[in-house]
Structures are given as C-alpha cells and as structure tokens.
Amino acid sequence: MTSSIPLWRQIQRENFTRIPPLLDFLELSEELRKRSILPSPRFPLNLPRRLAAKIAKNTLDDPILRQFVPLVEETVQASGFTPEPLQDSSFRKSKKLLKKYNGRALILTTSSCAMNCRFCFRQNFPYETEKIGFEEEIAQLSQDASISEIILSGGDPLSLSNDILSSLFQTLDAIPHLRRIRFHSRFPVGIPERIDDSFLSILAASSKQIVFVIHCNHPREMDPDVIASLKKIAFLGIPILNQSVLLKGVNNNPEVLLTLSEILTNSGIIPYYLHAHDPVEGASHFALPSSTGPELIRYLREHTSGYGVPRFVREEPGYPSKTFIST
Ligand code: SF4
C-alpha cells in the first residue's frame, strides 16, 4: 500500500531535531561537544539530513554547521542585539499580515520552516499558530487597492500543504489589484523534493506574476538536486532570485561569495540581495565590521558580471525601503 503522506513530508520528518543524534552523525569529539555545543537551545534545532550530510566531520569550522547547529556563543548578551531587531510586531495589520512598505504587504503564512537558521531575525516572533486560515488577511488585502504585491513568507510557506497553498493562491487570484505574488522559501536548499508536481501546478495555474525568492548563503548549499528543483519553477517562466545574509564564519570571504554568485547565475538565478545581518539576540557571533560588506561587494564587482553582484542592504525599522549600503 502506498503512503498518502507526500514524499517531502516523509523526508522532513527525518530532520535532525534532537542534538545528541546530530552530534553523533557529525562525529563530533566529546571535547568539542562539551566546549562548544549548546545542549538546550531556546530556538530549537531543526536541520534536514541532506544539509547535515554536507557538514565536515568532527569540526566546528564549517559554514553549514555554523548556520544551523546551536553553539554556546548564543548565550552571549551583546549590546544592541535584541529579541526582535526589525520590530515586525509593530507593523502587524492583523495577526498574519505585515505592512512595511508602500505597495506591498506580507503574509506570515506559518511559523514553520524546513530548517531553523541560528541567525533568523524572526526566531522570537510571536506567530499566530492557532488560527489556520487567512480570512482576515484576505479581507484587508481586498480593501486596500494600494497593494499590488503580496509576499508569502513566514516561517516558510512551503511548510503548508499543497491543499492550503492552492486555496490561498486561488483566493489571491480573485483580488484584481494584486498583480504579483512573491514567494519566499528556503525549502529548495533543504528539501528540494518539496517542489513537487502538485506545487508546480499551483504556480502554473495562477494568473498573477510570481517571483520566487530563495535564501542561500554558501555555495555548498547548492547542488544538482537543488538546481534541478529550481529549474522546474524557472520552466514556468517564473523569475528566481536569491537573497543571502552576510555571516561571520559562513560567507565573509570574497571567493566564497564569488563562487556562490557564479553557481547562481549559471543556474539562471539572480543574486538579488546580500543582507547585513540583523542584530537578533543570541546571534552576535555572526556580526562583522561595517567595512566587510562593502569590501566584498567591490571584489564581486571586479570579478563578475553586474547582474551577478547582489545589492548590499540593511533593514531599518520604520524606513520606507531597505537601506542600500554604499560600496
Ligand atoms: S528559513 Fe528563513 S524564516 Fe526560517 S529560520 Fe531560516 S531565516 Fe528564519
């Protein structure tokens, strides 16, 4: 008998969510475990096996490990690092609708992700987790003709079932002043199987222009399976953009960012933004001097095509757009 649970959901259930089995899998020495690993993190561990398999054994010096494995540095209380650095709660129009910029609004579709990134600026966000539907949000969007683009974010909208996504897309389709749906997801780099035929048919059926935005920080997150899943989306005529976050110990290296840019552009994906890291509490170990980003962008400009150079930006609460950091 075949299972009615989609393949991607079965794969997701194999994510590492407990620390000891992950540390065994990474063959981390007792000494490194005791010295460096946070055994009971407030923001839980959640790591797809395919990403864990890319981590070098018995070392902490690995760009994927640093993004997903809780380290004792998370307990450091650093000045200027706060639970909600972007103050998203203050931009709520309803429990699941944020409006920060003219012409755009964002639906917090879910609190769940394919993976939990240790640097996530929404790791403390008080998500609405009891109400399943989006009636209130749809009602607000329908009444505000100034909004032409809706951003589906979270969490990760691909954590929702295809049935829920299909219904959401159909509802959005019926709002005439909405012209674009921007879909933000990190699933393709963690569980590329999530881009299944049923999801592709939801995208294909939409009358709106869809823009698909992935989040990839290091070239090792990309591989042929990830790229193949994204090509299926691109085949529908949907532009794919990547946004990265600049993180100490992950991608603060010119060659790393250049390689990432080359892999993305060779795959038809535009490197869109390089975000300065948001100062969220518990993630001060990812911070870099303010000169690092501009230096890296200058290097990229000198070594690759203009469309392969992301815009280096910072988000500042209350500003009418992202702040473009001069390079
Ligand atoms: S996938 Fe995005 S929303 Fe989810 S934990 Fe990572 S950065 Fe945060």
mmCIF file of C-alpha atoms and ligand atoms in Angstrom:
data_model
loop_
_atom_site.group_PDB
_atom_site.id
_atom_site.type_symbol
_atom_site.label_atom_id
_atom_site.label_comp_id
_atom_site.label_asym_id
_atom_site.label_seq_id
_atom_site.Cartn_x
_atom_site.Cartn_y
_atom_site.Cartn_z
ATOM 1 C CA MET A 1 0.000 0.000 0.000
ATOM 2 C CA THR A 2 1.403 3.433 -0.890
ATOM 3 C CA SER A 3 1.539 6.160 1.780
ATOM 4 C CA SER A 4 -0.754 9.177 1.406
ATOM 5 C CA ILE A 5 1.875 11.337 3.121
ATOM 6 C CA PRO A 6 3.749 13.336 0.460
ATOM 7 C CA LEU A 7 7.364 12.343 -0.078
ATOM 8 C CA TRP A 8 8.664 15.721 1.063
ATOM 9 C CA ARG A 9 6.775 15.451 4.346
ATOM 10 C CA GLN A 10 8.236 11.992 4.956
ATOM 11 C CA ILE A 11 11.713 13.401 4.300
ATOM 12 C CA GLN A 12 11.059 16.371 6.580
ATOM 13 C CA ARG A 13 10.180 14.016 9.426
ATOM 14 C CA GLU A 14 13.752 12.741 9.246
ATOM 15 C CA ASN A 15 15.157 16.202 10.050
ATOM 16 C CA PHE A 16 17.520 16.328 12.997
ATOM 17 C CA THR A 17 15.548 17.923 15.849
ATOM 18 C CA ARG A 18 17.493 16.435 18.766
ATOM 19 C CA ILE A 19 21.067 17.431 19.446
ATOM 20 C CA PRO A 20 22.716 14.133 20.539
ATOM 21 C CA PRO A 21 21.899 12.174 17.336
ATOM 22 C CA LEU A 22 23.130 15.092 15.233
ATOM 23 C CA LEU A 23 26.420 15.294 17.154
ATOM 24 C CA ASP A 24 26.899 11.545 16.694
ATOM 25 C CA PHE A 25 26.172 11.926 12.981
ATOM 26 C CA LEU A 26 28.759 14.734 12.796
ATOM 27 C CA GLU A 27 31.248 12.535 14.704
ATOM 28 C CA LEU A 28 31.999 15.459 16.979
ATOM 29 C CA SER A 29 34.529 14.704 19.718
ATOM 30 C CA GLU A 30 33.460 14.789 23.371
ATOM 31 C CA GLU A 31 35.758 17.725 23.928
ATOM 32 C CA LEU A 32 34.150 19.814 21.144
ATOM 33 C CA ARG A 33 30.652 18.878 22.324
ATOM 34 C CA LYS A 34 31.336 19.984 25.885
ATOM 35 C CA ARG A 35 33.185 23.133 24.933
ATOM 36 C CA SER A 36 31.055 24.467 22.072
ATOM 37 C CA ILE A 37 27.582 22.989 21.672
ATOM 38 C CA LEU A 38 24.522 24.471 23.360
ATOM 39 C CA PRO A 39 22.630 21.416 24.618
ATOM 40 C CA SER A 40 19.190 23.019 25.189
ATOM 41 C CA PRO A 41 18.751 25.979 22.841
ATOM 42 C CA ARG A 42 15.730 28.247 23.192
ATOM 43 C CA PHE A 43 15.302 28.270 19.382
ATOM 44 C CA PRO A 44 15.105 24.558 18.613
ATOM 45 C CA LEU A 45 17.373 22.580 16.348
ATOM 46 C CA ASN A 46 15.779 21.725 13.003
ATOM 47 C CA LEU A 47 18.100 20.529 10.253
ATOM 48 C CA PRO A 48 17.338 18.479 7.134
ATOM 49 C CA ARG A 49 19.522 15.419 6.754
ATOM 50 C CA ARG A 50 20.741 16.406 3.295
ATOM 51 C CA LEU A 51 22.234 19.604 4.766
ATOM 52 C CA ALA A 52 23.694 17.754 7.752
ATOM 53 C CA ALA A 53 25.340 15.364 5.289
ATOM 54 C CA LYS A 54 27.207 18.300 3.754
ATOM 55 C CA ILE A 55 28.874 19.223 7.076
ATOM 56 C CA ALA A 56 32.511 18.157 7.521
ATOM 57 C CA LYS A 57 33.003 15.605 10.317
ATOM 58 C CA ASN A 58 34.434 16.416 13.729
ATOM 59 C CA THR A 59 34.929 20.142 13.260
ATOM 60 C CA LEU A 60 33.052 23.310 14.098
ATOM 61 C CA ASP A 61 34.728 25.175 11.296
ATOM 62 C CA ASP A 62 32.063 24.519 8.709
ATOM 63 C CA PRO A 63 29.775 27.081 7.011
ATOM 64 C CA ILE A 64 26.714 24.854 7.160
ATOM 65 C CA LEU A 65 27.257 23.777 10.750
ATOM 66 C CA ARG A 66 27.556 27.392 11.839
ATOM 67 C CA GLN A 67 24.226 28.286 10.238
ATOM 68 C CA PHE A 68 22.208 25.517 11.874
ATOM 69 C CA VAL A 69 23.906 23.978 14.907
ATOM 70 C CA PRO A 70 23.343 25.744 18.271
ATOM 71 C CA LEU A 71 26.665 26.960 19.710
ATOM 72 C CA VAL A 72 27.413 28.286 23.208
ATOM 73 C CA GLU A 73 28.030 31.742 21.678
ATOM 74 C CA GLU A 74 24.230 32.061 21.514
ATOM 75 C CA THR A 75 24.199 32.722 25.256
ATOM 76 C CA VAL A 76 26.311 35.891 24.908
ATOM 77 C CA GLN A 77 24.332 39.036 25.758
ATOM 78 C CA ALA A 78 25.731 41.603 23.333
ATOM 79 C CA SER A 79 24.863 45.273 23.369
ATOM 80 C CA GLY A 80 22.461 46.266 20.563
ATOM 81 C CA PHE A 81 21.237 42.696 19.978
ATOM 82 C CA THR A 82 17.533 42.440 20.757
ATOM 83 C CA PRO A 83 14.808 39.754 20.526
ATOM 84 C CA GLU A 84 13.028 41.460 17.614
ATOM 85 C CA PRO A 85 15.530 43.715 15.847
ATOM 86 C CA LEU A 86 13.224 44.610 12.945
ATOM 87 C CA GLN A 87 10.215 45.244 15.219
ATOM 88 C CA ASP A 88 7.961 43.247 12.908
ATOM 89 C CA SER A 89 5.238 43.071 15.571
ATOM 90 C CA SER A 90 4.719 46.830 15.284
ATOM 91 C CA PHE A 91 3.913 46.526 11.553
ATOM 92 C CA ARG A 92 1.126 43.996 12.036
ATOM 93 C CA LYS A 93 -2.152 44.869 10.378
ATOM 94 C CA SER A 94 -3.624 41.594 11.607
ATOM 95 C CA LYS A 95 -2.150 38.511 13.269
ATOM 96 C CA LYS A 96 -0.686 37.314 9.959
ATOM 97 C CA LEU A 97 -0.371 40.466 7.845
ATOM 98 C CA LEU A 98 2.575 42.859 7.923
ATOM 99 C CA LYS A 99 2.732 46.098 6.001
ATOM 100 C CA LYS A 100 6.068 47.861 5.993
ATOM 101 C CA TYR A 101 6.424 49.386 2.536
ATOM 102 C CA ASN A 102 4.229 51.197 0.023
ATOM 103 C CA GLY A 103 2.542 48.912 -2.468
ATOM 104 C CA ARG A 104 3.488 45.686 -0.724
ATOM 105 C CA ALA A 105 2.275 43.575 2.174
ATOM 106 C CA LEU A 106 3.475 40.306 3.648
ATOM 107 C CA ILE A 107 1.518 37.305 4.882
ATOM 108 C CA LEU A 108 3.140 35.306 7.677
ATOM 109 C CA THR A 109 1.784 32.061 6.290
ATOM 110 C CA THR A 110 3.168 29.774 9.009
ATOM 111 C CA SER A 111 5.689 29.668 11.825
ATOM 112 C CA SER A 112 7.351 26.507 10.471
ATOM 113 C CA CYS A 113 10.445 26.214 8.311
ATOM 114 C CA ALA A 114 12.340 23.468 6.534
ATOM 115 C CA MET A 115 15.267 24.355 8.804
ATOM 116 C CA ASN A 116 15.940 26.678 11.718
ATOM 117 C CA CYS A 117 18.696 29.176 10.940
ATOM 118 C CA ARG A 118 20.503 30.304 14.070
ATOM 119 C CA PHE A 119 20.676 33.905 12.815
ATOM 120 C CA CYS A 120 16.965 34.226 11.908
ATOM 121 C CA PHE A 121 15.586 37.680 12.754
ATOM 122 C CA ARG A 122 12.107 36.195 13.290
ATOM 123 C CA GLN A 123 13.187 33.477 15.729
ATOM 124 C CA ASN A 124 11.345 35.256 18.577
ATOM 125 C CA PHE A 125 8.356 36.464 16.597
ATOM 126 C CA PRO A 126 5.032 35.742 18.352
ATOM 127 C CA TYR A 127 3.421 33.915 15.433
ATOM 128 C CA GLU A 128 -0.288 33.185 15.323
ATOM 129 C CA THR A 129 -0.319 29.408 15.488
ATOM 130 C CA GLU A 130 -3.912 28.620 16.382
ATOM 131 C CA LYS A 131 -5.904 30.112 13.522
ATOM 132 C CA ILE A 132 -5.306 28.153 10.312
ATOM 133 C CA GLY A 133 -6.963 30.271 7.612
ATOM 134 C CA PHE A 134 -6.220 33.715 6.177
ATOM 135 C CA GLU A 135 -9.728 35.236 6.083
ATOM 136 C CA GLU A 136 -8.809 38.390 7.986
ATOM 137 C CA GLU A 137 -5.706 38.967 5.893
ATOM 138 C CA ILE A 138 -7.559 38.425 2.612
ATOM 139 C CA ALA A 139 -10.287 40.829 3.710
ATOM 140 C CA GLN A 140 -7.703 43.519 4.453
ATOM 141 C CA LEU A 141 -5.870 42.976 1.176
ATOM 142 C CA SER A 142 -9.114 43.134 -0.780
ATOM 143 C CA GLN A 143 -9.906 46.509 0.728
ATOM 144 C CA ASP A 144 -6.506 48.105 0.107
ATOM 145 C CA ALA A 145 -6.112 48.833 -3.592
ATOM 146 C CA SER A 146 -2.677 50.370 -2.991
ATOM 147 C CA ILE A 147 -1.197 46.879 -2.575
ATOM 148 C CA SER A 148 -0.062 45.393 -5.872
ATOM 149 C CA GLU A 149 2.346 42.793 -4.499
ATOM 150 C CA ILE A 150 1.783 40.231 -1.782
ATOM 151 C CA ILE A 151 4.771 38.489 -0.229
ATOM 152 C CA LEU A 152 4.229 34.985 1.106
ATOM 153 C CA SER A 153 6.718 34.402 3.868
ATOM 154 C CA GLY A 154 6.771 33.024 7.380
ATOM 155 C CA GLY A 155 8.304 30.816 8.500
ATOM 156 C CA ASP A 156 8.342 29.140 5.127
ATOM 157 C CA PRO A 157 5.161 28.952 3.024
ATOM 158 C CA LEU A 158 6.267 25.586 1.638
ATOM 159 C CA SER A 159 5.703 24.169 5.136
ATOM 160 C CA LEU A 160 1.996 24.368 4.273
ATOM 161 C CA SER A 161 0.278 21.553 2.432
ATOM 162 C CA ASN A 162 -0.416 21.917 -1.276
ATOM 163 C CA ASP A 163 -4.151 21.974 -0.495
ATOM 164 C CA ILE A 164 -3.754 25.024 1.741
ATOM 165 C CA LEU A 165 -1.431 26.732 -0.739
ATOM 166 C CA SER A 166 -3.796 26.023 -3.607
ATOM 167 C CA SER A 167 -6.689 27.579 -1.748
ATOM 168 C CA LEU A 168 -4.567 30.612 -0.781
ATOM 169 C CA PHE A 169 -3.420 31.150 -4.376
ATOM 170 C CA GLN A 170 -6.997 30.909 -5.668
ATOM 171 C CA THR A 171 -8.137 33.482 -3.144
ATOM 172 C CA LEU A 172 -5.293 35.839 -4.037
ATOM 173 C CA ASP A 173 -6.075 35.333 -7.723
ATOM 174 C CA ALA A 174 -9.512 36.802 -7.140
ATOM 175 C CA ILE A 175 -8.143 40.146 -5.863
ATOM 176 C CA PRO A 176 -7.873 42.261 -9.017
ATOM 177 C CA HIS A 177 -5.465 44.939 -7.755
ATOM 178 C CA LEU A 178 -2.900 42.323 -6.723
ATOM 179 C CA ARG A 179 -0.505 41.908 -9.639
ATOM 180 C CA ARG A 180 2.361 39.926 -8.175
ATOM 181 C CA ILE A 181 2.882 37.141 -5.661
ATOM 182 C CA ARG A 182 6.371 36.986 -4.235
ATOM 183 C CA PHE A 183 7.093 33.596 -2.712
ATOM 184 C CA HIS A 184 9.958 33.364 -0.201
ATOM 185 C CA SER A 185 11.270 29.893 0.583
ATOM 186 C CA ARG A 186 14.387 28.164 1.837
ATOM 187 C CA PHE A 187 12.872 24.707 1.274
ATOM 188 C CA PRO A 188 14.603 24.081 -2.090
ATOM 189 C CA VAL A 189 18.052 24.073 -0.459
ATOM 190 C CA GLY A 190 16.934 21.834 2.414
ATOM 191 C CA ILE A 191 14.276 19.562 0.928
ATOM 192 C CA PRO A 192 14.215 20.054 -2.862
ATOM 193 C CA GLU A 193 11.640 17.256 -3.130
ATOM 194 C CA ARG A 194 9.148 19.851 -1.854
ATOM 195 C CA ILE A 195 8.999 21.272 -5.386
ATOM 196 C CA ASP A 196 6.636 18.514 -6.445
ATOM 197 C CA ASP A 197 4.223 18.324 -9.388
ATOM 198 C CA SER A 198 1.282 19.389 -7.292
ATOM 199 C CA PHE A 199 3.035 22.568 -6.116
ATOM 200 C CA LEU A 200 4.216 23.321 -9.660
ATOM 201 C CA SER A 201 0.640 23.054 -10.910
ATOM 202 C CA ILE A 202 -0.463 25.609 -8.279
ATOM 203 C CA LEU A 203 2.159 28.041 -9.566
ATOM 204 C CA ALA A 204 1.232 27.337 -13.185
ATOM 205 C CA ALA A 205 -2.471 27.966 -12.535
ATOM 206 C CA SER A 206 -2.007 31.422 -11.030
ATOM 207 C CA SER A 207 -2.953 34.433 -13.153
ATOM 208 C CA LYS A 208 -0.554 36.654 -11.183
ATOM 209 C CA GLN A 209 3.109 37.225 -11.949
ATOM 210 C CA ILE A 210 5.000 35.071 -9.488
ATOM 211 C CA VAL A 211 8.516 35.873 -8.291
ATOM 212 C CA PHE A 212 10.260 33.086 -6.388
ATOM 213 C CA VAL A 213 12.929 34.095 -3.861
ATOM 214 C CA ILE A 214 15.263 31.549 -2.308
ATOM 215 C CA HIS A 215 17.707 32.049 0.554
ATOM 216 C CA CYS A 216 21.155 30.575 0.087
ATOM 217 C CA ASN A 217 24.283 31.777 1.878
ATOM 218 C CA HIS A 218 27.059 29.430 0.825
ATOM 219 C CA PRO A 219 27.881 27.576 -2.410
ATOM 220 C CA ARG A 220 27.762 24.213 -0.594
ATOM 221 C CA GLU A 221 24.013 24.676 -0.113
ATOM 222 C CA MET A 222 23.589 24.401 -3.885
ATOM 223 C CA ASP A 223 23.874 21.043 -5.653
ATOM 224 C CA PRO A 224 22.410 19.392 -8.776
ATOM 225 C CA ASP A 225 19.192 18.317 -6.992
ATOM 226 C CA VAL A 226 18.583 21.821 -5.637
ATOM 227 C CA ILE A 227 19.235 23.358 -9.046
ATOM 228 C CA ALA A 228 17.008 20.794 -10.817
ATOM 229 C CA SER A 229 14.114 21.611 -8.476
ATOM 230 C CA LEU A 230 14.513 25.331 -9.140
ATOM 231 C CA LYS A 231 14.719 24.786 -12.901
ATOM 232 C CA LYS A 232 11.234 23.278 -12.746
ATOM 233 C CA ILE A 233 9.989 26.602 -11.365
ATOM 234 C CA ALA A 234 12.003 28.617 -13.883
ATOM 235 C CA PHE A 235 10.500 26.463 -16.660
ATOM 236 C CA LEU A 236 7.117 28.027 -15.813
ATOM 237 C CA GLY A 237 8.515 31.460 -16.691
ATOM 238 C CA ILE A 238 8.919 32.448 -13.050
ATOM 239 C CA PRO A 239 11.967 34.576 -12.204
ATOM 240 C CA ILE A 240 14.079 33.199 -9.356
ATOM 241 C CA LEU A 241 16.088 35.468 -7.095
ATOM 242 C CA ASN A 242 18.427 34.641 -4.249
ATOM 243 C CA GLN A 243 18.967 36.565 -1.076
ATOM 244 C CA SER A 244 21.881 35.887 1.239
ATOM 245 C CA VAL A 245 22.759 37.103 4.693
ATOM 246 C CA LEU A 246 26.355 38.135 5.330
ATOM 247 C CA LEU A 247 27.516 35.977 8.257
ATOM 248 C CA LYS A 248 30.854 35.691 10.008
ATOM 249 C CA GLY A 249 32.280 32.190 9.637
ATOM 250 C CA VAL A 250 29.881 31.365 6.809
ATOM 251 C CA ASN A 251 30.361 33.613 3.807
ATOM 252 C CA ASN A 252 32.543 36.590 4.800
ATOM 253 C CA ASN A 253 35.034 35.602 2.159
ATOM 254 C CA PRO A 254 35.359 37.022 -1.374
ATOM 255 C CA GLU A 255 35.992 33.676 -3.061
ATOM 256 C CA VAL A 256 33.011 32.083 -1.305
ATOM 257 C CA LEU A 257 30.657 34.849 -2.404
ATOM 258 C CA LEU A 258 32.078 34.830 -5.919
ATOM 259 C CA THR A 259 31.589 31.064 -6.206
ATOM 260 C CA LEU A 260 28.033 31.399 -4.921
ATOM 261 C CA SER A 261 27.312 34.152 -7.438
ATOM 262 C CA GLU A 262 28.716 32.042 -10.300
ATOM 263 C CA ILE A 263 26.684 28.961 -9.327
ATOM 264 C CA LEU A 264 23.518 31.028 -9.047
ATOM 265 C CA THR A 265 23.913 32.899 -12.317
ATOM 266 C CA ASN A 266 24.969 29.724 -14.147
ATOM 267 C CA SER A 267 21.666 28.256 -12.939
ATOM 268 C CA GLY A 268 19.575 31.230 -14.075
ATOM 269 C CA ILE A 269 19.139 32.607 -10.543
ATOM 270 C CA ILE A 270 19.835 36.284 -9.906
ATOM 271 C CA PRO A 271 21.774 37.155 -6.720
ATOM 272 C CA TYR A 272 19.389 39.838 -5.535
ATOM 273 C CA TYR A 273 20.294 40.949 -2.037
ATOM 274 C CA LEU A 274 23.175 40.475 0.349
ATOM 275 C CA HIS A 275 21.650 41.448 3.695
ATOM 276 C CA ALA A 276 23.675 42.868 6.537
ATOM 277 C CA HIS A 277 22.990 40.592 9.476
ATOM 278 C CA ASP A 278 20.121 41.762 11.674
ATOM 279 C CA PRO A 279 21.186 42.135 15.321
ATOM 280 C CA VAL A 280 18.967 39.480 16.853
ATOM 281 C CA GLU A 281 19.671 38.372 20.414
ATOM 282 C CA GLY A 282 21.787 35.224 20.536
ATOM 283 C CA ALA A 283 23.413 35.749 17.150
ATOM 284 C CA SER A 284 26.146 38.293 17.889
ATOM 285 C CA HIS A 285 28.791 35.740 16.854
ATOM 286 C CA PHE A 286 27.709 36.272 13.214
ATOM 287 C CA ALA A 287 28.404 40.023 13.305
ATOM 288 C CA LEU A 288 31.120 41.627 11.170
ATOM 289 C CA PRO A 289 32.764 45.055 10.977
ATOM 290 C CA SER A 290 30.755 47.501 8.855
ATOM 291 C CA SER A 291 33.576 47.697 6.283
ATOM 292 C CA THR A 292 33.390 43.971 5.403
ATOM 293 C CA GLY A 293 30.247 44.046 3.239
ATOM 294 C CA PRO A 294 31.336 46.940 1.014
ATOM 295 C CA GLU A 295 34.782 45.346 0.545
ATOM 296 C CA LEU A 296 33.211 42.065 -0.528
ATOM 297 C CA ILE A 297 30.829 43.761 -2.947
ATOM 298 C CA ARG A 298 33.715 45.692 -4.502
ATOM 299 C CA TYR A 299 35.539 42.404 -5.032
ATOM 300 C CA LEU A 300 32.479 40.876 -6.707
ATOM 301 C CA ARG A 301 32.129 43.883 -8.991
ATOM 302 C CA GLU A 302 35.699 43.437 -10.124
ATOM 303 C CA HIS A 303 35.321 39.709 -10.764
ATOM 304 C CA THR A 304 31.887 39.000 -12.202
ATOM 305 C CA SER A 305 29.106 40.450 -14.336
ATOM 306 C CA GLY A 306 26.982 43.262 -12.942
ATOM 307 C CA TYR A 307 23.901 41.046 -12.695
ATOM 308 C CA GLY A 308 25.890 38.639 -10.520
ATOM 309 C CA VAL A 309 26.569 41.280 -7.867
ATOM 310 C CA PRO A 310 23.896 41.439 -5.148
ATOM 311 C CA ARG A 311 22.780 44.728 -3.649
ATOM 312 C CA PHE A 312 24.138 45.081 -0.148
ATOM 313 C CA VAL A 313 21.272 46.185 2.082
ATOM 314 C CA ARG A 314 20.219 46.633 5.647
ATOM 315 C CA GLU A 315 16.698 46.754 7.012
ATOM 316 C CA GLU A 316 15.976 49.560 9.435
ATOM 317 C CA PRO A 317 12.588 49.530 11.177
ATOM 318 C CA GLY A 318 10.333 52.374 10.062
ATOM 319 C CA TYR A 319 12.295 53.254 6.908
ATOM 320 C CA PRO A 320 10.224 53.315 3.675
ATOM 321 C CA SER A 321 12.541 50.811 1.945
ATOM 322 C CA LYS A 322 15.613 48.714 2.597
ATOM 323 C CA THR A 323 18.696 50.890 3.048
ATOM 324 C CA PHE A 324 21.196 50.363 0.233
ATOM 325 C CA ILE A 325 24.649 50.397 1.776
ATOM 326 C CA SER A 326 27.035 52.374 -0.327
ATOM 327 C CA THR A 327 30.007 50.452 -1.681
HETATM 328 S S1 SF4 B 1 14.287 29.621 6.723
HETATM 329 FE FE1 SF4 B 1 14.059 31.857 6.879
HETATM 330 S S2 SF4 B 1 12.356 32.188 8.317
HETATM 331 FE FE2 SF4 B 1 13.046 30.046 8.557
HETATM 332 S S3 SF4 B 1 14.553 30.072 10.228
HETATM 333 FE FE3 SF4 B 1 15.689 30.301 8.310
HETATM 334 S S4 SF4 B 1 15.890 32.514 8.025
HETATM 335 FE FE4 SF4 B 1 14.239 32.188 9.527
#
